[in-house]
mmCIF file of C-alpha atoms in Angstrom:
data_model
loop_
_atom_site.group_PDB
_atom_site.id
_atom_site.type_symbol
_atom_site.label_atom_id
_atom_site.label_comp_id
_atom_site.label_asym_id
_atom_site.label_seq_id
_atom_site.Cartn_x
_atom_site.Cartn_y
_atom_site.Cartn_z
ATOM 1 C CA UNK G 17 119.439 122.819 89.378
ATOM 2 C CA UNK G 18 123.066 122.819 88.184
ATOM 3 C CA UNK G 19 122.393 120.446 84.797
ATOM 4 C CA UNK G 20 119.125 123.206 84.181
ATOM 5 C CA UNK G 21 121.572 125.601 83.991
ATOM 6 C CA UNK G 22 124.257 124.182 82.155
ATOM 7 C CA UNK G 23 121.949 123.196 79.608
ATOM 8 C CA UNK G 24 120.753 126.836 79.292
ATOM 9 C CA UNK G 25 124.104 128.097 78.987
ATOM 10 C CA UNK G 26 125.025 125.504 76.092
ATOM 11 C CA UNK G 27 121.808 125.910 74.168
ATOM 12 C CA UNK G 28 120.498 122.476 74.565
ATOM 13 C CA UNK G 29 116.754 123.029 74.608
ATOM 14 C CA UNK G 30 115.855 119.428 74.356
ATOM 15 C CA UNK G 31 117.885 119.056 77.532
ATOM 16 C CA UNK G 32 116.812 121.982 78.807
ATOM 17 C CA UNK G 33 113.152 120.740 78.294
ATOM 18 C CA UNK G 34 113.729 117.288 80.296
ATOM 19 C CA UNK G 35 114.987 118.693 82.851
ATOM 20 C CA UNK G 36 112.547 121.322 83.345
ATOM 21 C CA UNK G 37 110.536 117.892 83.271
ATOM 22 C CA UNK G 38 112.749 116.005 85.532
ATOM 23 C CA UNK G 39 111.938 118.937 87.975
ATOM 24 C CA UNK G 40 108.295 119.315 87.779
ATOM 25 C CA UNK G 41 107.921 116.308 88.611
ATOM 26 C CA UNK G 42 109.930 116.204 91.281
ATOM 27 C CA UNK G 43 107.914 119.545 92.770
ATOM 28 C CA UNK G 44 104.732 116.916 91.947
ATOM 29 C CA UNK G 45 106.532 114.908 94.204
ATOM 30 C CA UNK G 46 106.630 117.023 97.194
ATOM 31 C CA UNK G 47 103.260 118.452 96.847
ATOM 32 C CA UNK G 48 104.368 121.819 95.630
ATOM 33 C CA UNK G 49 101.777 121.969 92.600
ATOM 34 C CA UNK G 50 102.464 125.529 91.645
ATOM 35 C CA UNK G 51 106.193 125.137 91.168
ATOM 36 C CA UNK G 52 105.214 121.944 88.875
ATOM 37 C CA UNK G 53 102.823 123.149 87.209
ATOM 38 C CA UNK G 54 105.601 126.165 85.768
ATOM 39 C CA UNK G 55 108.084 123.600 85.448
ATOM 40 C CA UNK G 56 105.949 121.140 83.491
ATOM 41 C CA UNK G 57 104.230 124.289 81.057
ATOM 42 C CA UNK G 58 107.877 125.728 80.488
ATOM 43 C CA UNK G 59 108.747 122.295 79.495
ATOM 44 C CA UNK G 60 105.970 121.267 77.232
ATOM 45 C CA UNK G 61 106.201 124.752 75.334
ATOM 46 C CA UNK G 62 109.920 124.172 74.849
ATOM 47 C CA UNK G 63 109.043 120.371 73.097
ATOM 48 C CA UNK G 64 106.259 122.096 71.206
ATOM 49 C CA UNK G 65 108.871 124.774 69.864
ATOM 50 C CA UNK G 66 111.741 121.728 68.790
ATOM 51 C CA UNK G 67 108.439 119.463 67.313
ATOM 52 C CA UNK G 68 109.015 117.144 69.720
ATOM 53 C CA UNK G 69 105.705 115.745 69.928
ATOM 54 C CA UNK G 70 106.556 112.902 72.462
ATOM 55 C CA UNK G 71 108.028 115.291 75.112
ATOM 56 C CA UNK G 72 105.486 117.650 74.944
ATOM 57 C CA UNK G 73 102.432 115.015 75.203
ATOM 58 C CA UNK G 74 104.631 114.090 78.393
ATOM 59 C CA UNK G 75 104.567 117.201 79.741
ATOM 60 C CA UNK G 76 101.241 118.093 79.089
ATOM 61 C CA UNK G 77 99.895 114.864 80.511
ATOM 62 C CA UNK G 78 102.010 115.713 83.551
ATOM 63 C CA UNK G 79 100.726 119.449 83.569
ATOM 64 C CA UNK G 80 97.664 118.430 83.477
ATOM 65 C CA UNK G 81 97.670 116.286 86.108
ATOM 66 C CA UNK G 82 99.254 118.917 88.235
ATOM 67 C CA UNK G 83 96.968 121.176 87.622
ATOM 68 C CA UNK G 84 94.020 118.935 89.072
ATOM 69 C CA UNK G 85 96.086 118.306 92.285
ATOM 70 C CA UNK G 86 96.605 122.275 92.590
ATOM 71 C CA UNK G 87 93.031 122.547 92.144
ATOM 72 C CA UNK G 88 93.398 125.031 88.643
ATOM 73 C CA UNK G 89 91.185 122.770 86.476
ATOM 74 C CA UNK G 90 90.109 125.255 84.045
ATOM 75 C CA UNK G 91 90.788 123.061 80.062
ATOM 76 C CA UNK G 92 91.172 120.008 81.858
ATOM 77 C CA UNK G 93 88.882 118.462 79.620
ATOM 78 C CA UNK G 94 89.997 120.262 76.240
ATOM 79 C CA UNK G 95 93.737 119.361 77.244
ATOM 80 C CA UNK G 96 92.474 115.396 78.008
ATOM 81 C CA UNK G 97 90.788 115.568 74.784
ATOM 82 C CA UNK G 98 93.674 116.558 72.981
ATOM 83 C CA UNK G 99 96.077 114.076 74.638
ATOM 84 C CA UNK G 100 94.012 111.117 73.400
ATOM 85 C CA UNK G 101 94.094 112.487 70.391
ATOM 86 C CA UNK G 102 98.008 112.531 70.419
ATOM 87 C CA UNK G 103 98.153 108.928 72.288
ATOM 88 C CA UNK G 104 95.762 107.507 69.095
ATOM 89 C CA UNK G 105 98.791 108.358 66.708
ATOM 90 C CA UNK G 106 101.846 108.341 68.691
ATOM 91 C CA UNK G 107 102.597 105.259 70.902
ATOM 92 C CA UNK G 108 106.769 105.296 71.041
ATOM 93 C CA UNK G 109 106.492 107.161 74.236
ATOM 94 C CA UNK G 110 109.814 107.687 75.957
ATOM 95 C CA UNK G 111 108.132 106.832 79.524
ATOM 96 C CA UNK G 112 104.932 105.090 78.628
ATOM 97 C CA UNK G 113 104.110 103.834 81.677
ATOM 98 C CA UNK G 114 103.729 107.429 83.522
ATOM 99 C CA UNK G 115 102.100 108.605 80.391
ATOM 100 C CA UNK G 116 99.461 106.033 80.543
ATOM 101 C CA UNK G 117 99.157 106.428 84.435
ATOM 102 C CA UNK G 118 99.000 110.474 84.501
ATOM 103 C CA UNK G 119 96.442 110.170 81.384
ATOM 104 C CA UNK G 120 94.266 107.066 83.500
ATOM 105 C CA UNK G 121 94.225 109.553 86.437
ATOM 106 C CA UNK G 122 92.995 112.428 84.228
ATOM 107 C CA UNK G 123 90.198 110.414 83.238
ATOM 108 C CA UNK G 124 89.374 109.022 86.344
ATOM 109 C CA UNK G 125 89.096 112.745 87.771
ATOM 110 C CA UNK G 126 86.747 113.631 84.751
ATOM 111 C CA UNK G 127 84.351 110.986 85.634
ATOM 112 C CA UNK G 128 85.576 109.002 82.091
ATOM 113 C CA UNK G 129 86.155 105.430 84.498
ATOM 114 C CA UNK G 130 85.962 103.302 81.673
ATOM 115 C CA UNK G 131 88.736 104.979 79.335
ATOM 116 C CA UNK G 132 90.654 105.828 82.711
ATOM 117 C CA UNK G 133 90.411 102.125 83.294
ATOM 118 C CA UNK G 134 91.614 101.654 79.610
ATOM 119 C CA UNK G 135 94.581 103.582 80.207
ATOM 120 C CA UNK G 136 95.256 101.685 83.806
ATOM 121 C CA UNK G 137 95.474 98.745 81.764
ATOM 122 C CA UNK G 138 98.504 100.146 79.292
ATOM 123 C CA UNK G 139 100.354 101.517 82.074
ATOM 124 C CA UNK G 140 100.364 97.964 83.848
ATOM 125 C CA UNK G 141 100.491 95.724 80.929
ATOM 126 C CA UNK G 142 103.868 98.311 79.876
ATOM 127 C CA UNK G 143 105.209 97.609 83.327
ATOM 128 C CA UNK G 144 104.844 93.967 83.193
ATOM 129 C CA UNK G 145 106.412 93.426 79.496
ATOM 130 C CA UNK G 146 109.438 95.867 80.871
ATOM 131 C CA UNK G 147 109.499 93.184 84.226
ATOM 132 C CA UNK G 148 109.149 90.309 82.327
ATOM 133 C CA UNK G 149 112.547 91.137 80.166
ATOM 134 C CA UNK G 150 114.325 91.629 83.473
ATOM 135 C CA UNK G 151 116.092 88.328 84.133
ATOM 136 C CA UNK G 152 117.204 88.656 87.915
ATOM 137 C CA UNK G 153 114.297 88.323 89.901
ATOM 138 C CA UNK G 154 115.410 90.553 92.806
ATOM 139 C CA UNK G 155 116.188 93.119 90.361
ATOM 140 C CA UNK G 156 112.634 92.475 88.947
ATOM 141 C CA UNK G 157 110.897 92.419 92.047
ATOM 142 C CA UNK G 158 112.597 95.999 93.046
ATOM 143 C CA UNK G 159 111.252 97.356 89.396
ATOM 144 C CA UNK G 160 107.827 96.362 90.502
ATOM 145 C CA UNK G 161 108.347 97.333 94.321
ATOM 146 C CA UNK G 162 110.023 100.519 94.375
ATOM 147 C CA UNK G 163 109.666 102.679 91.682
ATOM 148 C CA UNK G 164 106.991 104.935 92.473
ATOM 149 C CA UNK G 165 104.593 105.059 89.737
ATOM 150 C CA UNK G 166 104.861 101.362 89.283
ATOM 151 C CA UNK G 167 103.882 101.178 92.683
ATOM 152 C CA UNK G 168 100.793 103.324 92.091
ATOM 153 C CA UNK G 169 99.995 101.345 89.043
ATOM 154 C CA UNK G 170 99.915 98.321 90.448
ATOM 155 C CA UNK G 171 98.139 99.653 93.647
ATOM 156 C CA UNK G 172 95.043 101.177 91.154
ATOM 157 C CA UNK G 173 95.505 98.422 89.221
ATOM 158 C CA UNK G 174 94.445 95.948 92.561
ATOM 159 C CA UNK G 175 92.007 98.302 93.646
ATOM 160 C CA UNK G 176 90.371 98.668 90.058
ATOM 161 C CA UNK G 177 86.635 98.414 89.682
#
């Protein structure tokens, strides 16, 4: 990853730290857990070393969640624990809605349905007040149709319990 690199060369370990971010998730993406999870725990330790609380509670939430799909589930609980901790005091999240979402689907894999429920619901009622404030309705519709994880939030959200 050429913008990885350049931000290695240059020092920029905030940069550095999305990316590594950016990437995991894209790993996620394609199934390739192992190469996530790396990507996402090299990320949130960078975050945790610059005190940037928001990043890392990103990270973790998505490391976490990687680490249940690649079956390693060893601290899941400690780690969920811990996040809701975070979420109780910090809610300017830079991406909110996959926060919520990764954090619901923690839950919901811990047995917790009614605070992965809880969760569900601030991940969808995020994506609605960010579709609400976009005026073109195509453009609107296409927030809500094809971006991924809005897709998958709405999806749980329709299929919720």
């Amino acid at each position: 990853n050429k913008s990885l690199n350049v931000s290695r060369e240059v020092g920029d370990k905030g940069y550095e730290a999305f990316r590594l971010q950016t990437l995991g998730a894209s790993y996620y993406q394609e199934k390739n857990f192992s190469q996530a999870m790396k990507r996402f725990h090299e990320s949130e330790r960078i975050f945790k070393e610059l005190e940037d609380t928001i990043g890392a509670i990103a990270s973790s939430a998505w490391h976490t969640l990687a680490r249940i799909k690649g079956r390693d589930t060893s601290g899941v609980r400690t780690t969920c624990t811990f996040l809701d901790t975070l979420l109780r005091t910090y809610t300017n999240l830079d991406e909110p809605i996959v926060v919520y979402w990764n954090v619901a689907q923690i839950h919901s894999f811990l047995g917790n349905n009614a605070t992965a429920r809880s969760y569900l619901e601030k991940a969808y009622n995020e994506m609605q007040s960010r579709a609400r404030k976009v005026a073109d309705p195509n453009l609107r519709n296409s927030f809500l149709t094809n971006v991924s994880v809005n897709k998958e939030v709405i999806a749980a959200w329709n299929n919720r319990k």
